[in-house]
PDB file of C-alpha atoms and ligand atoms in Angstrom:
ATOM      1  CA  ARG A   1      94.176 101.320  89.212  1.00 42.00           C
ATOM      2  CA  ARG A   2      92.065 100.507  91.734  1.00 51.00           C
ATOM      3  CA  HIS A   3      94.231 101.008  94.946  1.00 49.00           C
ATOM      4  CA  THR A   4      94.838 104.576  96.526  1.00 43.00           C
ATOM      5  CA  ARG A   5      97.965 105.588  95.508  1.00 42.00           C
ATOM      6  CA  PHE A   6     100.259 108.235  98.563  1.00 41.00           C
ATOM      7  CA  LYS A   7     102.028 110.973  98.369  1.00 38.00           C
ATOM      8  CA  CYS A   8     105.812 109.308  98.407  1.00 35.00           C
ATOM      9  CA  ASP A   9     109.106 111.185  99.352  1.00 36.00           C
ATOM     10  CA  TRP A  10     112.226 108.893  99.783  1.00 35.00           C
ATOM     11  CA  SER A  11     113.359 111.570 102.716  1.00 35.00           C
ATOM     12  CA  SER A  12     110.003 109.724 105.155  1.00 36.00           C
ATOM     13  CA  ASP A  13     110.585 106.520 106.875  1.00 39.00           C
ATOM     14  CA  VAL A  14     108.394 104.197 104.740  1.00 41.00           C
ATOM     15  CA  CYS A  15     105.877 104.742 101.573  1.00 39.00           C
ATOM     16  CA  SER A  16     103.041 102.237 102.341  1.00 42.00           C
ATOM     17  CA  SER A  17     102.018 102.580  98.291  1.00 40.00           C
ATOM     18  CA  ASP A  18     105.725 100.543  97.650  1.00 40.00           C
ATOM     19  CA  LEU A  19     105.394  98.659  99.995  1.00 44.00           C
ATOM     20  CA  LEU A  20     101.429  97.877  99.004  1.00 40.00           C
ATOM     21  CA  LEU A  21     102.198  97.117  95.277  1.00 36.00           C
ATOM     22  CA  GLY A  22     105.059  95.084  96.509  1.00 37.00           C
ATOM     23  CA  ARG A  23     107.217  96.816  94.545  1.00 35.00           C
ATOM     24  CA  ARG A  24     110.812  98.965  94.503  1.00 38.00           C
ATOM     25  CA  TYR A  25     110.470  99.474  97.771  1.00 40.00           C
ATOM     26  CA  MET A  26     113.962  96.910  98.808  1.00 39.00           C
ATOM     27  CA  ALA A  27     116.161  98.712  96.175  1.00 38.00           C
ATOM     28  CA  ALA A  28     119.036 101.409  97.000  1.00 42.00           C
ATOM     29  CA  GLN A  29     116.225 104.205  98.634  1.00 52.00           C
ATOM     30  CA  SER A  30     117.850 106.419 101.318  1.00 59.00           C
ATOM     31  CA  PHE A  31     116.418 108.175 103.951  1.00 57.00           C
ATOM     32  CA  SER A  32     117.839 111.325 106.016  1.00 59.00           C
ATOM     33  CA  SER A  33     119.289 110.395 109.702  1.00 58.00           C
ATOM     34  CA  PRO A  34     118.252 112.599 112.596  1.00 59.00           C
ATOM     35  CA  GLN A  35     121.355 114.106 112.466  1.00 63.00           C
ATOM     36  CA  GLY A  36     120.460 114.953 108.646  1.00 63.00           C
ATOM     37  CA  LYS A  37     122.736 112.219 107.216  1.00 64.00           C
ATOM     38  CA  PHE A  38     121.658 110.392 103.871  1.00 66.00           C
ATOM     39  CA  MET A  39     121.920 106.441 104.952  1.00 67.00           C
ATOM     40  CA  ALA A  40     121.223 103.687 102.844  1.00 73.00           C
ATOM     41  CA  LYS A  41     117.567 102.323 103.463  1.00 88.00           C
ATOM     42  CA  GLU A  42     117.020  98.593 103.381  1.00 98.00           C
ATOM     43  CA  ARG A  43     114.254  96.656 104.625  1.00 97.00           C
ATOM     44  CA  THR A  44     113.962  92.824 106.613  1.00 98.00           C
ATOM     45  CA  PHE A  45     111.379  90.446 107.261  1.00 98.00           C
ATOM     46  CA  SER A  46     110.260  89.849 111.049  1.00 98.00           C
ATOM     47  CA  ILE A  47     108.419  87.756 112.813  1.00 99.00           C
ATOM     48  CA  ILE A  48     107.612  87.496 116.550  1.00 99.00           C
ATOM     49  CA  LYS A  49     106.967  83.418 117.262  1.00 99.00           C
ATOM     50  CA  PRO A  50     104.244  81.343 119.178  1.00 99.00           C
ATOM     51  CA  ASP A  51     106.808  81.192 121.924  1.00 99.00           C
ATOM     52  CA  ALA A  52     107.280  84.406 122.724  1.00 99.00           C
ATOM     53  CA  THR A  53     103.274  85.668 121.919  1.00 98.00           C
ATOM     54  CA  ARG A  54     102.596  82.947 123.961  1.00 98.00           C
ATOM     55  CA  ARG A  55     104.537  84.926 127.023  1.00 98.00           C
ATOM     56  CA  ASN A  56     103.256  88.181 125.765  1.00 98.00           C
ATOM     57  CA  LEU A  57     106.758  88.994 124.660  1.00 99.00           C
ATOM     58  CA  THR A  58     105.399  91.221 121.415  1.00 98.00           C
ATOM     59  CA  GLY A  59     106.031  94.593 123.162  1.00 98.00           C
ATOM     60  CA  ALA A  60     109.441  93.170 125.219  1.00 98.00           C
ATOM     61  CA  ILE A  61     110.508  92.365 121.697  1.00 99.00           C
ATOM     62  CA  ASN A  62     109.513  95.113 119.299  1.00 99.00           C
ATOM     63  CA  ALA A  63     111.498  97.180 122.391  1.00 98.00           C
ATOM     64  CA  LYS A  64     114.291  95.663 121.991  1.00 98.00           C
ATOM     65  CA  ILE A  65     114.160  95.825 117.471  1.00 98.00           C
ATOM     66  CA  GLU A  66     113.518 100.315 118.703  1.00 98.00           C
ATOM     67  CA  GLY A  67     116.195 100.118 120.725  1.00 98.00           C
ATOM     68  CA  ALA A  68     119.130  98.703 117.902  1.00 98.00           C
ATOM     69  CA  GLY A  69     117.706 101.728 115.492  1.00 98.00           C
ATOM     70  CA  LEU A  70     115.181  99.548 113.421  1.00 98.00           C
ATOM     71  CA  ARG A  71     111.633 100.664 112.635  1.00 98.00           C
ATOM     72  CA  ILE A  72     108.855  98.973 112.224  1.00 98.00           C
ATOM     73  CA  VAL A  73     107.527  99.927 108.854  1.00 96.00           C
ATOM     74  CA  ALA A  74     104.090  96.851 108.906  1.00 96.00           C
ATOM     75  CA  GLN A  75     103.390  94.249 112.161  1.00 97.00           C
ATOM     76  CA  ARG A  76      99.826  92.137 112.255  1.00 97.00           C
ATOM     77  CA  ARG A  77      99.264  89.419 115.094  1.00 98.00           C
ATOM     78  CA  VAL A  78      98.464  86.363 112.604  1.00 98.00           C
ATOM     79  CA  LYS A  79      97.746  82.319 112.761  1.00 98.00           C
ATOM     80  CA  TRP A  80      99.178  81.142 110.359  1.00 98.00           C
ATOM     81  CA  LYS A  81      97.345  77.425 109.116  1.00 98.00           C
ATOM     82  CA  GLN A  82     100.109  74.267 108.270  1.00 98.00           C
ATOM     83  CA  ALA A  83     100.315  75.473 104.181  1.00 98.00           C
ATOM     84  CA  ASP A  84     101.315  78.863 105.158  1.00 98.00           C
ATOM     85  CA  ALA A  85     104.370  77.492 107.700  1.00 98.00           C
ATOM     86  CA  LYS A  86     104.913  74.415 105.148  1.00 98.00           C
ATOM     87  CA  LYS A  87     105.579  77.251 102.350  1.00 98.00           C
ATOM     88  CA  PHE A  88     107.898  80.280 104.508  1.00 98.00           C
ATOM     89  CA  TYR A  89     110.037  77.160 105.650  1.00 98.00           C
ATOM     90  CA  ALA A  90     110.243  75.419 102.672  1.00 98.00           C
ATOM     91  CA  VAL A  91     113.746  75.608 102.133  1.00 96.00           C
ATOM     92  CA  HIS A  92     114.325  73.941 105.365  1.00 98.00           C
ATOM     93  CA  LYS A  93     111.786  70.504 103.860  1.00 98.00           C
ATOM     94  CA  ALA A  94     114.811  68.263 103.265  1.00 98.00           C
ATOM     95  CA  ARG A  95     116.286  69.530 108.002  1.00 98.00           C
ATOM     96  CA  PRO A  96     115.063  66.523 109.982  1.00 98.00           C
ATOM     97  CA  PHE A  97     113.689  69.346 112.311  1.00 98.00           C
ATOM     98  CA  TYR A  98     111.139  70.770 109.379  1.00 98.00           C
ATOM     99  CA  LYS A  99     107.923  68.503 110.847  1.00 98.00           C
ATOM    100  CA  ASP A 100     108.775  69.522 114.508  1.00 98.00           C
ATOM    101  CA  LEU A 101     108.939  73.631 113.344  1.00 98.00           C
ATOM    102  CA  VAL A 102     105.901  73.576 110.592  1.00 98.00           C
ATOM    103  CA  LYS A 103     103.634  72.512 114.120  1.00 98.00           C
ATOM    104  CA  PHE A 104     105.881  74.656 116.006  1.00 98.00           C
ATOM    105  CA  MET A 105     105.300  77.510 114.409  1.00 98.00           C
ATOM    106  CA  THR A 106     101.190  76.702 113.473  1.00 98.00           C
ATOM    107  CA  SER A 107     101.017  76.782 117.249  1.00 98.00           C
ATOM    108  CA  GLY A 108      99.527  79.995 118.440  1.00 98.00           C
ATOM    109  CA  PRO A 109      99.559  83.498 117.006  1.00 98.00           C
ATOM    110  CA  ILE A 110     102.594  85.314 115.785  1.00 98.00           C
ATOM    111  CA  VAL A 111     103.362  88.870 114.465  1.00 98.00           C
ATOM    112  CA  ILE A 112     104.786  89.084 111.629  1.00 98.00           C
ATOM    113  CA  GLN A 113     106.822  92.512 110.475  1.00 98.00           C
ATOM    114  CA  VAL A 114     108.606  94.880 107.900  1.00 97.00           C
ATOM    115  CA  LEU A 115     111.816  96.097 109.853  1.00 98.00           C
ATOM    116  CA  GLU A 116     113.386  99.165 107.989  1.00 98.00           C
ATOM    117  CA  GLY A 117     117.127 100.836 108.523  1.00 98.00           C
ATOM    118  CA  GLU A 118     119.940 101.241 108.064  1.00 97.00           C
ATOM    119  CA  ASN A 119     121.919  98.415 107.536  1.00 97.00           C
ATOM    120  CA  ALA A 120     118.214  96.307 108.361  1.00 98.00           C
ATOM    121  CA  VAL A 121     119.202  92.678 107.726  1.00 98.00           C
ATOM    122  CA  ALA A 122     122.648  91.857 109.379  1.00 98.00           C
ATOM    123  CA  LYS A 123     121.836  94.423 112.156  1.00 98.00           C
ATOM    124  CA  TYR A 124     118.702  92.716 112.940  1.00 98.00           C
ATOM    125  CA  ARG A 125     120.380  89.257 112.973  1.00 98.00           C
ATOM    126  CA  GLN A 126     122.864  90.835 115.196  1.00 98.00           C
ATOM    127  CA  VAL A 127     119.748  92.073 117.915  1.00 98.00           C
ATOM    128  CA  MET A 128     118.247  88.343 117.886  1.00 98.00           C
ATOM    129  CA  GLY A 129     121.269  86.680 118.188  1.00 98.00           C
ATOM    130  CA  ALA A 130     122.071  82.715 117.756  1.00 98.00           C
ATOM    131  CA  THR A 131     119.626  80.143 116.465  1.00 98.00           C
ATOM    132  CA  ASN A 132     120.432  78.365 119.580  1.00 98.00           C
ATOM    133  CA  PRO A 133     119.776  80.268 122.688  1.00 98.00           C
ATOM    134  CA  ALA A 134     122.569  78.483 124.513  1.00 98.00           C
ATOM    135  CA  ASN A 135     125.147  80.103 121.532  1.00 98.00           C
ATOM    136  CA  ALA A 136     123.587  83.743 121.665  1.00 98.00           C
ATOM    137  CA  GLU A 137     125.410  86.699 122.679  1.00 98.00           C
ATOM    138  CA  ALA A 138     124.091  89.063 126.277  1.00 98.00           C
ATOM    139  CA  GLY A 139     121.328  91.081 125.378  1.00 98.00           C
ATOM    140  CA  THR A 140     120.356  89.574 121.906  1.00 98.00           C
ATOM    141  CA  ILE A 141     116.418  88.860 122.031  1.00 99.00           C
ATOM    142  CA  ARG A 142     116.766  84.664 121.814  1.00 99.00           C
ATOM    143  CA  LYS A 143     119.605  85.007 124.905  1.00 98.00           C
ATOM    144  CA  GLU A 144     116.964  86.900 127.026  1.00 98.00           C
ATOM    145  CA  PHE A 145     114.244  84.899 126.016  1.00 98.00           C
ATOM    146  CA  ALA A 146     114.716  81.747 123.574  1.00 99.00           C
ATOM    147  CA  GLU A 147     113.005  78.357 125.036  1.00 98.00           C
ATOM    148  CA  SER A 148     114.914  76.435 122.705  1.00 98.00           C
ATOM    149  CA  ILE A 149     116.263  76.221 119.688  1.00 98.00           C
ATOM    150  CA  LYS A 150     113.091  75.433 117.991  1.00 98.00           C
ATOM    151  CA  ALA A 151     111.255  77.974 120.308  1.00 98.00           C
ATOM    152  CA  ASN A 152     113.760  80.906 119.672  1.00 99.00           C
ATOM    153  CA  SER A 153     111.229  83.571 119.704  1.00 99.00           C
ATOM    154  CA  VAL A 154     111.821  85.633 116.431  1.00 99.00           C
ATOM    155  CA  HIS A 155     112.794  84.955 112.824  1.00 99.00           C
ATOM    156  CA  GLY A 156     114.334  87.663 110.539  1.00 99.00           C
ATOM    157  CA  SER A 157     115.706  87.212 107.022  1.00 98.00           C
ATOM    158  CA  ASP A 158     118.986  85.972 106.561  1.00 98.00           C
ATOM    159  CA  SER A 159     119.940  88.137 103.225  1.00 98.00           C
ATOM    160  CA  PRO A 160     118.192  91.516 101.203  1.00 98.00           C
ATOM    161  CA  GLU A 161     117.404  88.848  98.527  1.00 98.00           C
ATOM    162  CA  ASN A 162     114.959  86.173 101.269  1.00 98.00           C
ATOM    163  CA  ALA A 163     113.869  89.439 102.740  1.00 98.00           C
ATOM    164  CA  LYS A 164     112.256  90.819  99.056  1.00 96.00           C
ATOM    165  CA  LYS A 165     110.833  87.469  99.178  1.00 96.00           C
ATOM    166  CA  GLU A 166     109.414  86.426 102.884  1.00 98.00           C
ATOM    167  CA  ILE A 167     107.909  90.458 102.435  1.00 97.00           C
ATOM    168  CA  LYS A 168     106.326  89.319  99.550  1.00 96.00           C
ATOM    169  CA  MET A 169     105.368  86.083 100.604  1.00 96.00           C
ATOM    170  CA  CYS A 170     103.499  87.791 104.312  1.00 96.00           C
ATOM    171  CA  PHE A 171     102.259  90.884 103.227  1.00 96.00           C
ATOM    172  CA  LYS A 172     100.457  90.842 100.050  1.00 73.00           C
ATOM    173  CA  ALA A 173      96.428  90.911  98.718  1.00 54.00           C
ATOM    174  CA  LYS A 174      95.108  92.057 101.735  1.00 60.00           C
ATOM    175  CA  ASP A 175      97.375  94.643 102.726  1.00 62.00           C
ATOM    176  CA  ARG A 176      97.628  95.886  98.705  1.00 39.00           C
ATOM    177  CA  LYS A 177      93.376  96.139  99.322  1.00 48.00           C
ATOM    178  CA  SER A 178      93.972  98.091 102.483  1.00 51.00           C
ATOM    179  CA  THR A 179      95.144 101.430 102.857  1.00 39.00           C
ATOM    180  CA  ARG A 180      95.612 101.385 106.405  1.00 43.00           C
ATOM    181  CA  LEU A 181      98.620 100.561 106.800  1.00 43.00           C
ATOM    182  CA  ASN A 182     100.722 103.336 108.389  1.00 45.00           C
ATOM    183  CA  SER A 183     102.161 105.879 106.069  1.00 47.00           C
ATOM    184  CA  SER A 184     104.860 107.922 107.687  1.00 47.00           C
ATOM    185  CA  HIS A 185     105.717 108.873 110.410  1.00 42.00           C
ATOM    186  CA  THR A 186     108.534 111.327 110.444  1.00 39.00           C
TER     187      THR A 186
HETATM  188  P1  LIG B   1     117.573  80.875 111.692  1.00 85.69           P
HETATM  189  O1  LIG B   1     116.291  80.911 112.398  1.00 85.69           O
HETATM  190  O2  LIG B   1     118.776  81.271 112.713  1.00 85.69           O
HETATM  191  O3  LIG B   1     118.066  81.371 110.679  1.00 85.69           O
HETATM  192  P2  LIG B   1     117.386  78.364 110.706  1.00 85.69           P
HETATM  193  O4  LIG B   1     117.274  78.998 109.450  1.00 85.69           O
HETATM  194  O5  LIG B   1     118.862  77.491 110.491  1.00 85.69           O
HETATM  195  O6  LIG B   1     117.493  79.864 111.666  1.00 85.69           O
HETATM  196  O7  LIG B   1     116.413  77.863 111.213  1.00 85.69           O
HETATM  197  C1  LIG B   1     115.168  77.994 110.836  1.00 85.69           C
HETATM  198  C2  LIG B   1     114.481  77.989 112.438  1.00 85.69           C
HETATM  199  O8  LIG B   1     114.274  76.796 112.362  1.00 85.69           O
HETATM  200  C3  LIG B   1     114.949  78.234 113.495  1.00 85.69           C
HETATM  201  O9  LIG B   1     114.659  79.311 113.871  1.00 85.69           O
HETATM  202  C4  LIG B   1     114.710  77.025 114.729  1.00 85.69           C
HETATM  203  O10 LIG B   1     113.186  78.144 115.221  1.00 85.69           O
HETATM  204  C5  LIG B   1     114.180  75.919 113.302  1.00 85.69           C
HETATM  205  N1  LIG B   1     115.595  75.040 113.979  1.00 85.69           N
HETATM  206  C6  LIG B   1     116.803  74.847 113.843  1.00 85.69           C
HETATM  207  N2  LIG B   1     117.648  74.614 113.893  1.00 85.69           N
HETATM  208  C7  LIG B   1     117.070  73.809 114.906  1.00 85.69           C
HETATM  209  C8  LIG B   1     117.025  71.876 115.463  1.00 85.69           C
HETATM  210  N3  LIG B   1     118.201  71.944 115.653  1.00 85.69           N
HETATM  211  N4  LIG B   1     115.970  72.198 116.259  1.00 85.69           N
HETATM  212  C9  LIG B   1     114.880  72.190 116.009  1.00 85.69           C
HETATM  213  N5  LIG B   1     114.054  73.526 115.267  1.00 85.69           N
HETATM  214  C10 LIG B   1     115.162  73.844 114.732  1.00 85.69           C
HETATM  215 MG1  LIG B   2     116.957  81.182 108.476  1.00 85.69          MG
END
């Protein structure tokens, strides 16, 4: 094995070696809350979309994420090629907005993230708000920042299974070689 092995403890907030290896990371790990309570740990995949990076909203969106009690355990700013966006949104291939969505997602830099916390998938969907900002609840990211149903500022996985797939799809070989992805802070 050529990768670096980190000392790994599930009471810490993230285990880089597991994220890097793409294994074990979604299972029912647990961690201690600041009050010492044992909680179920989950991860979800997030994207800050081009409309948001263009308007310098990365920090404002991250503040919403962290304010909701989700921890940003991996983050990278990238620019997708057509093939990346097509692959990521393949589930929507048959939808009328697919081509436009791929064009939009490759129109500028995005920030890909792994978020961690109790009930991370459902919690982040709640913080994001409805797909169409017109229908999003007050205080949600999409209500406050989205421009339109297409340029709606963020993506979040819709199930733990898809979170696992999306994390694996977007954080892989490059990261596996790098030992610079942050490890625990707690
Ligand atoms: P969500 O991102 O809330 O999970 P979907 O999975 O249904 O929503 O759609 C994926 C993305 O496709 C949306 O976030 C949005 O960017 C885009 N999209 C969805 N519906 C439309 C639409 N009717 N017109 C244009 N773009 C759309
Ligand atoms: Mg979706």
